[in-house]
PDB file of N, CA and C in Angstrom:
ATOM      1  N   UNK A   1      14.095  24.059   6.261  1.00  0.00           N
ATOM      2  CA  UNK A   1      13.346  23.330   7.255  1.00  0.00           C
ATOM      3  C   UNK A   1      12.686  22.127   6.584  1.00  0.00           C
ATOM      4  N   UNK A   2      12.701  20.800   7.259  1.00  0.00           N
ATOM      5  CA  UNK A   2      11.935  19.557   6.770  1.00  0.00           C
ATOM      6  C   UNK A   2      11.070  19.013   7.515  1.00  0.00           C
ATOM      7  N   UNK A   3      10.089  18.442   7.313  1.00  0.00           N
ATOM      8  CA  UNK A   3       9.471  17.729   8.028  1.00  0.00           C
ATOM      9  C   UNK A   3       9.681  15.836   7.963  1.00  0.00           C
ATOM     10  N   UNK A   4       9.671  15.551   9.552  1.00  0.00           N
ATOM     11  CA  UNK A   4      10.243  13.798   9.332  1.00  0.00           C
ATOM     12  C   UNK A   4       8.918  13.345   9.660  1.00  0.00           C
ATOM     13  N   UNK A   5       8.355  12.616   9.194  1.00  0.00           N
ATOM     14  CA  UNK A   5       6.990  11.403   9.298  1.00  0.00           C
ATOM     15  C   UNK A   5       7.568  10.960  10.118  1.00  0.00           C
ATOM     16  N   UNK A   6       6.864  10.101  11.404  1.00  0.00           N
ATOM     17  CA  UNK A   6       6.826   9.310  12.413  1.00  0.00           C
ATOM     18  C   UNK A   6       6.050   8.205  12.073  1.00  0.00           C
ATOM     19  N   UNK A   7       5.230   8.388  11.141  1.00  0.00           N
ATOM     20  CA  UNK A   7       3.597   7.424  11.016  1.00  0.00           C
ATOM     21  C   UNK A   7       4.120   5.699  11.173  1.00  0.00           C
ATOM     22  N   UNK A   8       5.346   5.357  10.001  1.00  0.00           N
ATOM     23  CA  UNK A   8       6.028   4.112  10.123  1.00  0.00           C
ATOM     24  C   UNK A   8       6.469   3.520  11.679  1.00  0.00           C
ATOM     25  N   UNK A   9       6.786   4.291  12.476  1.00  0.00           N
ATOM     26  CA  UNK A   9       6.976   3.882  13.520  1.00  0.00           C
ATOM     27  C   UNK A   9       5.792   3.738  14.257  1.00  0.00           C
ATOM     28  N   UNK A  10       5.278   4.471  13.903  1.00  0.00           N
ATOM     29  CA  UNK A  10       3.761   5.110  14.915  1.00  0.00           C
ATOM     30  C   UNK A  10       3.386   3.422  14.695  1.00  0.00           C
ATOM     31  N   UNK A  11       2.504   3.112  13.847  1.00  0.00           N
ATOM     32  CA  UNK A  11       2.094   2.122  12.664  1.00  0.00           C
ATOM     33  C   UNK A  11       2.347   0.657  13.570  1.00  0.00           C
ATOM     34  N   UNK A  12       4.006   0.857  13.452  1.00  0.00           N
ATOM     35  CA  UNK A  12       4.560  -0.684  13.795  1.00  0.00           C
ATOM     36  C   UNK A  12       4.335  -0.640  15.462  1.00  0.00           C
ATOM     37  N   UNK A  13       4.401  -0.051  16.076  1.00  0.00           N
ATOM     38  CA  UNK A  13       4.152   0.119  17.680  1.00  0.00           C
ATOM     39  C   UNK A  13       2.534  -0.037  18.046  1.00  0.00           C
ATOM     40  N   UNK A  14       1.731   0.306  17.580  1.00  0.00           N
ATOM     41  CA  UNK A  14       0.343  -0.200  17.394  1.00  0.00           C
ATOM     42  C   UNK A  14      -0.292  -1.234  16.455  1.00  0.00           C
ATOM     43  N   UNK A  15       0.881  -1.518  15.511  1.00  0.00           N
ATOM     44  CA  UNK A  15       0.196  -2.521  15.147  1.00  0.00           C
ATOM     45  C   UNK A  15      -0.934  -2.292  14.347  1.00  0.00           C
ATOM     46  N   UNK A  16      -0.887  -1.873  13.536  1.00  0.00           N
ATOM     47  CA  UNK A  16      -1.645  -0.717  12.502  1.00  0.00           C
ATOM     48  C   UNK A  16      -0.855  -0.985  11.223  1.00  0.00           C
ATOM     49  N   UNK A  17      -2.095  -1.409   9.913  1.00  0.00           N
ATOM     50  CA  UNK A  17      -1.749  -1.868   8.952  1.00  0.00           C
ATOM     51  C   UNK A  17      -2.050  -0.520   8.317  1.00  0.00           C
ATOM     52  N   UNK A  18      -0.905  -0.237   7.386  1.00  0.00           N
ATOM     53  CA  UNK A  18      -1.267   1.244   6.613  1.00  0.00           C
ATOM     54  C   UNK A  18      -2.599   1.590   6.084  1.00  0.00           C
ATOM     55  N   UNK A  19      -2.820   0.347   5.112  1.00  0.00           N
ATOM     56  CA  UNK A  19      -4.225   0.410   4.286  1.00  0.00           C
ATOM     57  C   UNK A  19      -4.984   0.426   4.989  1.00  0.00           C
ATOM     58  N   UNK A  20      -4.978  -0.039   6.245  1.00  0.00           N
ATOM     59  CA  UNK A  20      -6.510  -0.010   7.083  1.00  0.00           C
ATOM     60  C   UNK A  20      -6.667   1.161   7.480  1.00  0.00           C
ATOM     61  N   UNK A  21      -5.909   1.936   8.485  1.00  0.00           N
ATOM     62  CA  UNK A  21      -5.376   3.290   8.701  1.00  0.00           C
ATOM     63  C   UNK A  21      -6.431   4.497   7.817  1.00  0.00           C
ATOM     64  N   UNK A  22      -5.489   4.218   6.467  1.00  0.00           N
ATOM     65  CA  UNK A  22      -6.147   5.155   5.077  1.00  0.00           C
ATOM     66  C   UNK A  22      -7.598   4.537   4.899  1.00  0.00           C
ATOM     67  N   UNK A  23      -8.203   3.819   4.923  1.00  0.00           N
ATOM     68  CA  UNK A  23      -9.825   3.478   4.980  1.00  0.00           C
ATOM     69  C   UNK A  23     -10.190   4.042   6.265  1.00  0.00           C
ATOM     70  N   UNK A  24      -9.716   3.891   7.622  1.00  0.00           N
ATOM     71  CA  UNK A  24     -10.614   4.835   8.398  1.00  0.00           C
ATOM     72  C   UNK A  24     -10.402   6.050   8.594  1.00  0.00           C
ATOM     73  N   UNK A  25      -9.500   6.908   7.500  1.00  0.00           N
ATOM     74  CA  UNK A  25      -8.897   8.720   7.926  1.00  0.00           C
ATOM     75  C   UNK A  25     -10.112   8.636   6.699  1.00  0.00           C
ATOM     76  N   UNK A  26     -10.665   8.236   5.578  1.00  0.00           N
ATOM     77  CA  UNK A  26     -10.987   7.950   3.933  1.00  0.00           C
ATOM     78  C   UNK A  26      -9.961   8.940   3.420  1.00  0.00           C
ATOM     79  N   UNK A  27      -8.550   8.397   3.283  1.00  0.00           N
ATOM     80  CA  UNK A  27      -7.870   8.834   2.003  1.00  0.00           C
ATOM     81  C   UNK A  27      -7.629   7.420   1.342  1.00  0.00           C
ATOM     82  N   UNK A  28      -6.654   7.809   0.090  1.00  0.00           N
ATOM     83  CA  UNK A  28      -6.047   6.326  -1.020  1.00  0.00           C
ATOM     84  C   UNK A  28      -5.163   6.357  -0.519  1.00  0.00           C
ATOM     85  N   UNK A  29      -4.627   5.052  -0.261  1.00  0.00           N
ATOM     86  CA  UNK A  29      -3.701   3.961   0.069  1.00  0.00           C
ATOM     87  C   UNK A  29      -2.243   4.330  -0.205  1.00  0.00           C
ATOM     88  N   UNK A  30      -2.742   5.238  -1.937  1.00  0.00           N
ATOM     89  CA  UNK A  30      -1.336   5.774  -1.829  1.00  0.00           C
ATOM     90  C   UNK A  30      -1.015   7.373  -1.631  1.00  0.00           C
ATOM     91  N   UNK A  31      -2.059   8.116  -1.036  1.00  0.00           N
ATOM     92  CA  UNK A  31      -1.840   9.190  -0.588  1.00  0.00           C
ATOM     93  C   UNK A  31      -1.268   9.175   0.891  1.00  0.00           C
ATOM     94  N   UNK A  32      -1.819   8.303   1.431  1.00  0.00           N
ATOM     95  CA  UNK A  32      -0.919   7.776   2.730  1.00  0.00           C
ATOM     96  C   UNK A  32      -0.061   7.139   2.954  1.00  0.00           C
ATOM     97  N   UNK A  33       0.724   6.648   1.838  1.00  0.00           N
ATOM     98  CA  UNK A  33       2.011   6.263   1.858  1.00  0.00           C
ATOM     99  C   UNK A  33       2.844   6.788   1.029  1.00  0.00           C
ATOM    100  N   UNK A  34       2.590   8.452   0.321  1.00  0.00           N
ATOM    101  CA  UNK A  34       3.637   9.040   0.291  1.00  0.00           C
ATOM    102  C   UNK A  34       3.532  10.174   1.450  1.00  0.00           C
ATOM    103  N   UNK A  35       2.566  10.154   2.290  1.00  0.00           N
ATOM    104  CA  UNK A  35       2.750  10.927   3.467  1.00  0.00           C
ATOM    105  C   UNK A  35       3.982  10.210   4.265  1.00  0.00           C
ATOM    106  N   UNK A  36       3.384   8.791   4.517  1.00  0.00           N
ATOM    107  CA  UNK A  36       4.777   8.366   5.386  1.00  0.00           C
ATOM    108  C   UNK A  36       5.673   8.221   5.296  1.00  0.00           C
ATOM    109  N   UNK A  37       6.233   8.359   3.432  1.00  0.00           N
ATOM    110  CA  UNK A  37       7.677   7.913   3.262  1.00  0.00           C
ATOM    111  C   UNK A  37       8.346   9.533   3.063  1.00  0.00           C
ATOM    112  N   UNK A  38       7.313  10.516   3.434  1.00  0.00           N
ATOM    113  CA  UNK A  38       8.028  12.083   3.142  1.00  0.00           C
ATOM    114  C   UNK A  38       7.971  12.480   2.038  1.00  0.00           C
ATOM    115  N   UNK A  39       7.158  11.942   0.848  1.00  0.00           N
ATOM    116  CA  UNK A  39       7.063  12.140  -0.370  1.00  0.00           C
ATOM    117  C   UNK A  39       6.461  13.563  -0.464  1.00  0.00           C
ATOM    118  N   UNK A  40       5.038  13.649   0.168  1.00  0.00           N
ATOM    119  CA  UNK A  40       4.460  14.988  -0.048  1.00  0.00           C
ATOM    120  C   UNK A  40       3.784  15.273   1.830  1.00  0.00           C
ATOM    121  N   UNK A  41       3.790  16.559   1.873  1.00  0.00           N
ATOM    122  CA  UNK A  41       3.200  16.656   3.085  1.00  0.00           C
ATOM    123  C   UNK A  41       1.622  16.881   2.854  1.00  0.00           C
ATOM    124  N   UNK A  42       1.232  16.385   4.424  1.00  0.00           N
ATOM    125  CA  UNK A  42      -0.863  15.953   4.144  1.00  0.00           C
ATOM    126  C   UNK A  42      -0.457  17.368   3.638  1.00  0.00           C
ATOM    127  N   UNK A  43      -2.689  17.682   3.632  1.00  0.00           N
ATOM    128  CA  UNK A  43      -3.194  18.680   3.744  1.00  0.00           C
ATOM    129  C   UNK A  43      -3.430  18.492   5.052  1.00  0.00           C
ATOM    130  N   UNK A  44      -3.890  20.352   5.176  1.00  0.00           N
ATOM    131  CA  UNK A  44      -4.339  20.299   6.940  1.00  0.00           C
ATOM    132  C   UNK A  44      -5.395  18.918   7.374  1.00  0.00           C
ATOM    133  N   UNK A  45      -6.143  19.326   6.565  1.00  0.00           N
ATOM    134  CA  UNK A  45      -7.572  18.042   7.201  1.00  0.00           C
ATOM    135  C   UNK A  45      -6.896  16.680   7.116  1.00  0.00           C
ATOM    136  N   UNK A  46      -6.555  16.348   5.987  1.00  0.00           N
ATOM    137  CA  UNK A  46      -5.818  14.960   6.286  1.00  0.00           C
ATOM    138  C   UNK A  46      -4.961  14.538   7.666  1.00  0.00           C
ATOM    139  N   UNK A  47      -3.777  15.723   8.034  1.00  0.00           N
ATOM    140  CA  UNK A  47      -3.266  15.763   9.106  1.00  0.00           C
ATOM    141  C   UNK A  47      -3.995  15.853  10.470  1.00  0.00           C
ATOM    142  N   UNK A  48      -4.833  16.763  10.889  1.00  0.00           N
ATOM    143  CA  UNK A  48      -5.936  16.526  11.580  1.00  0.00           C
ATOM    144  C   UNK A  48      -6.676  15.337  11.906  1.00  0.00           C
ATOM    145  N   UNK A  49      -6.879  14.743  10.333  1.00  0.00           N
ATOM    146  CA  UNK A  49      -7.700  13.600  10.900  1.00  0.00           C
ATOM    147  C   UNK A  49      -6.536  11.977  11.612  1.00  0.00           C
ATOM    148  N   UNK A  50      -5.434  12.240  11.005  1.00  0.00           N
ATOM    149  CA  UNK A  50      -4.171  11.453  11.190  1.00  0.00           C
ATOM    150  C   UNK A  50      -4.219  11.564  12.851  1.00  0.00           C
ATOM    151  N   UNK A  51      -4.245  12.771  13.262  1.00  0.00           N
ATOM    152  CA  UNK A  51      -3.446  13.142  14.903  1.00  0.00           C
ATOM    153  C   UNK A  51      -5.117  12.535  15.387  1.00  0.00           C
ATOM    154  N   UNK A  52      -6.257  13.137  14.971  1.00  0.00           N
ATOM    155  CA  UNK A  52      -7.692  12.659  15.699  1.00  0.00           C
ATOM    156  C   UNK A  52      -7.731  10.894  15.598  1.00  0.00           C
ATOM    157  N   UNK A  53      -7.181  10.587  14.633  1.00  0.00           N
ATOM    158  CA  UNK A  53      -7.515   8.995  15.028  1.00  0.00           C
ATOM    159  C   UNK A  53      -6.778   8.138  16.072  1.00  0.00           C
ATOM    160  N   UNK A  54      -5.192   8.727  15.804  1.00  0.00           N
ATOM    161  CA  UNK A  54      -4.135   8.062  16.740  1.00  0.00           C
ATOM    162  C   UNK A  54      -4.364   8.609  17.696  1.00  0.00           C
ATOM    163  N   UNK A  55      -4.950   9.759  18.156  1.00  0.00           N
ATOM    164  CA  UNK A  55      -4.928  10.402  19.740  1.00  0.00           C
ATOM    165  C   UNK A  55      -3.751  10.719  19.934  1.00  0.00           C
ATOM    166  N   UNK A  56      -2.944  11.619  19.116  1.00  0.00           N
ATOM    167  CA  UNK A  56      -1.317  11.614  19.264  1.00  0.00           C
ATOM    168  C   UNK A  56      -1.506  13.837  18.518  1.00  0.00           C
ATOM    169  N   UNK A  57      -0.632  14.231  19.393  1.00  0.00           N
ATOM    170  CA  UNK A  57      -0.665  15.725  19.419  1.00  0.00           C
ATOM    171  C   UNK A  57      -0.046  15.678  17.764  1.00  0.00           C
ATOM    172  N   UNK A  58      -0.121  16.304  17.266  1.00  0.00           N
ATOM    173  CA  UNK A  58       1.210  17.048  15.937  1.00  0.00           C
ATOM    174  C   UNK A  58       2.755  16.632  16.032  1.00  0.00           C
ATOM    175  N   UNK A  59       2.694  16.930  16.870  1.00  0.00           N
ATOM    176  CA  UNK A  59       4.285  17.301  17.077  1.00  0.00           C
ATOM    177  C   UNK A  59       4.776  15.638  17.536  1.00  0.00           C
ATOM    178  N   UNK A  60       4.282  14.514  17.939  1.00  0.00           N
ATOM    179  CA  UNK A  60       4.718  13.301  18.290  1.00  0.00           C
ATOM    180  C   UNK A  60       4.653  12.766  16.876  1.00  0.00           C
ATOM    181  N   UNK A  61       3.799  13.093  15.912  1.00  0.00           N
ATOM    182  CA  UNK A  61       3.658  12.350  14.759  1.00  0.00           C
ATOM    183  C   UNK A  61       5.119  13.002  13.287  1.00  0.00           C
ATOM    184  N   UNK A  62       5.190  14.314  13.495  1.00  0.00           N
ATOM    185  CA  UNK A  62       5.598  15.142  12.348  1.00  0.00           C
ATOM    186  C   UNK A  62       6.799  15.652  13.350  1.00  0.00           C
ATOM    187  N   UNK A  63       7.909  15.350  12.680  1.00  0.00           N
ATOM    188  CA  UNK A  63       9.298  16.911  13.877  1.00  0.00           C
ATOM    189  C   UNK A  63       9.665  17.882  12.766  1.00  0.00           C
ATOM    190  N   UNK A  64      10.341  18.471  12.781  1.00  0.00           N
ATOM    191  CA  UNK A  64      11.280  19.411  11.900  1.00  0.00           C
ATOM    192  C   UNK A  64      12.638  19.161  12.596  1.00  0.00           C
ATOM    193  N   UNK A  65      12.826  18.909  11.856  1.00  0.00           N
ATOM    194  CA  UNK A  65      14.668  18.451  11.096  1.00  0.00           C
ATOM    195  C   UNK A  65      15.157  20.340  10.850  1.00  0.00           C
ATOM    196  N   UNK A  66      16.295  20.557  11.031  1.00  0.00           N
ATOM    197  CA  UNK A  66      16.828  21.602  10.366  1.00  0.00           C
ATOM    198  C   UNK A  66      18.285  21.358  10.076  1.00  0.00           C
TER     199      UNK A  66
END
């Protein structure tokens, strides 16, 4: 089972600059951009705070691939 990031798309459809993004969740710049390129998956709270800022459920942001 995999998980696919959406965030890049998410991002470009709002118009949402990554780095700004990661200053208002407070993670580093590059902890949130190996979330989006699938490098490592968040932690819960990170993810949480990802879905609480965009107003976007889990499942619109993250799918599973099998």
């Amino acid at each position: 089972m995999k998980f696919k990031c959406k965030l890049k798309v998410i991002f470009a459809e709002l118009d949402i600059k990554q780095s700004d993004f990661a200053k208002r969740i407070g993670v580093d710049d590059s902890t949130l951009s190996a979330i989006v390129r699938n490098r490592t998956k968040p932690r819960f709270d990170t993810a949480y705070l990802i879905c609480k800022e965009l107003g976007k459920p889990i499942e619109e942001i993250w799918t599973i691939e099998e």
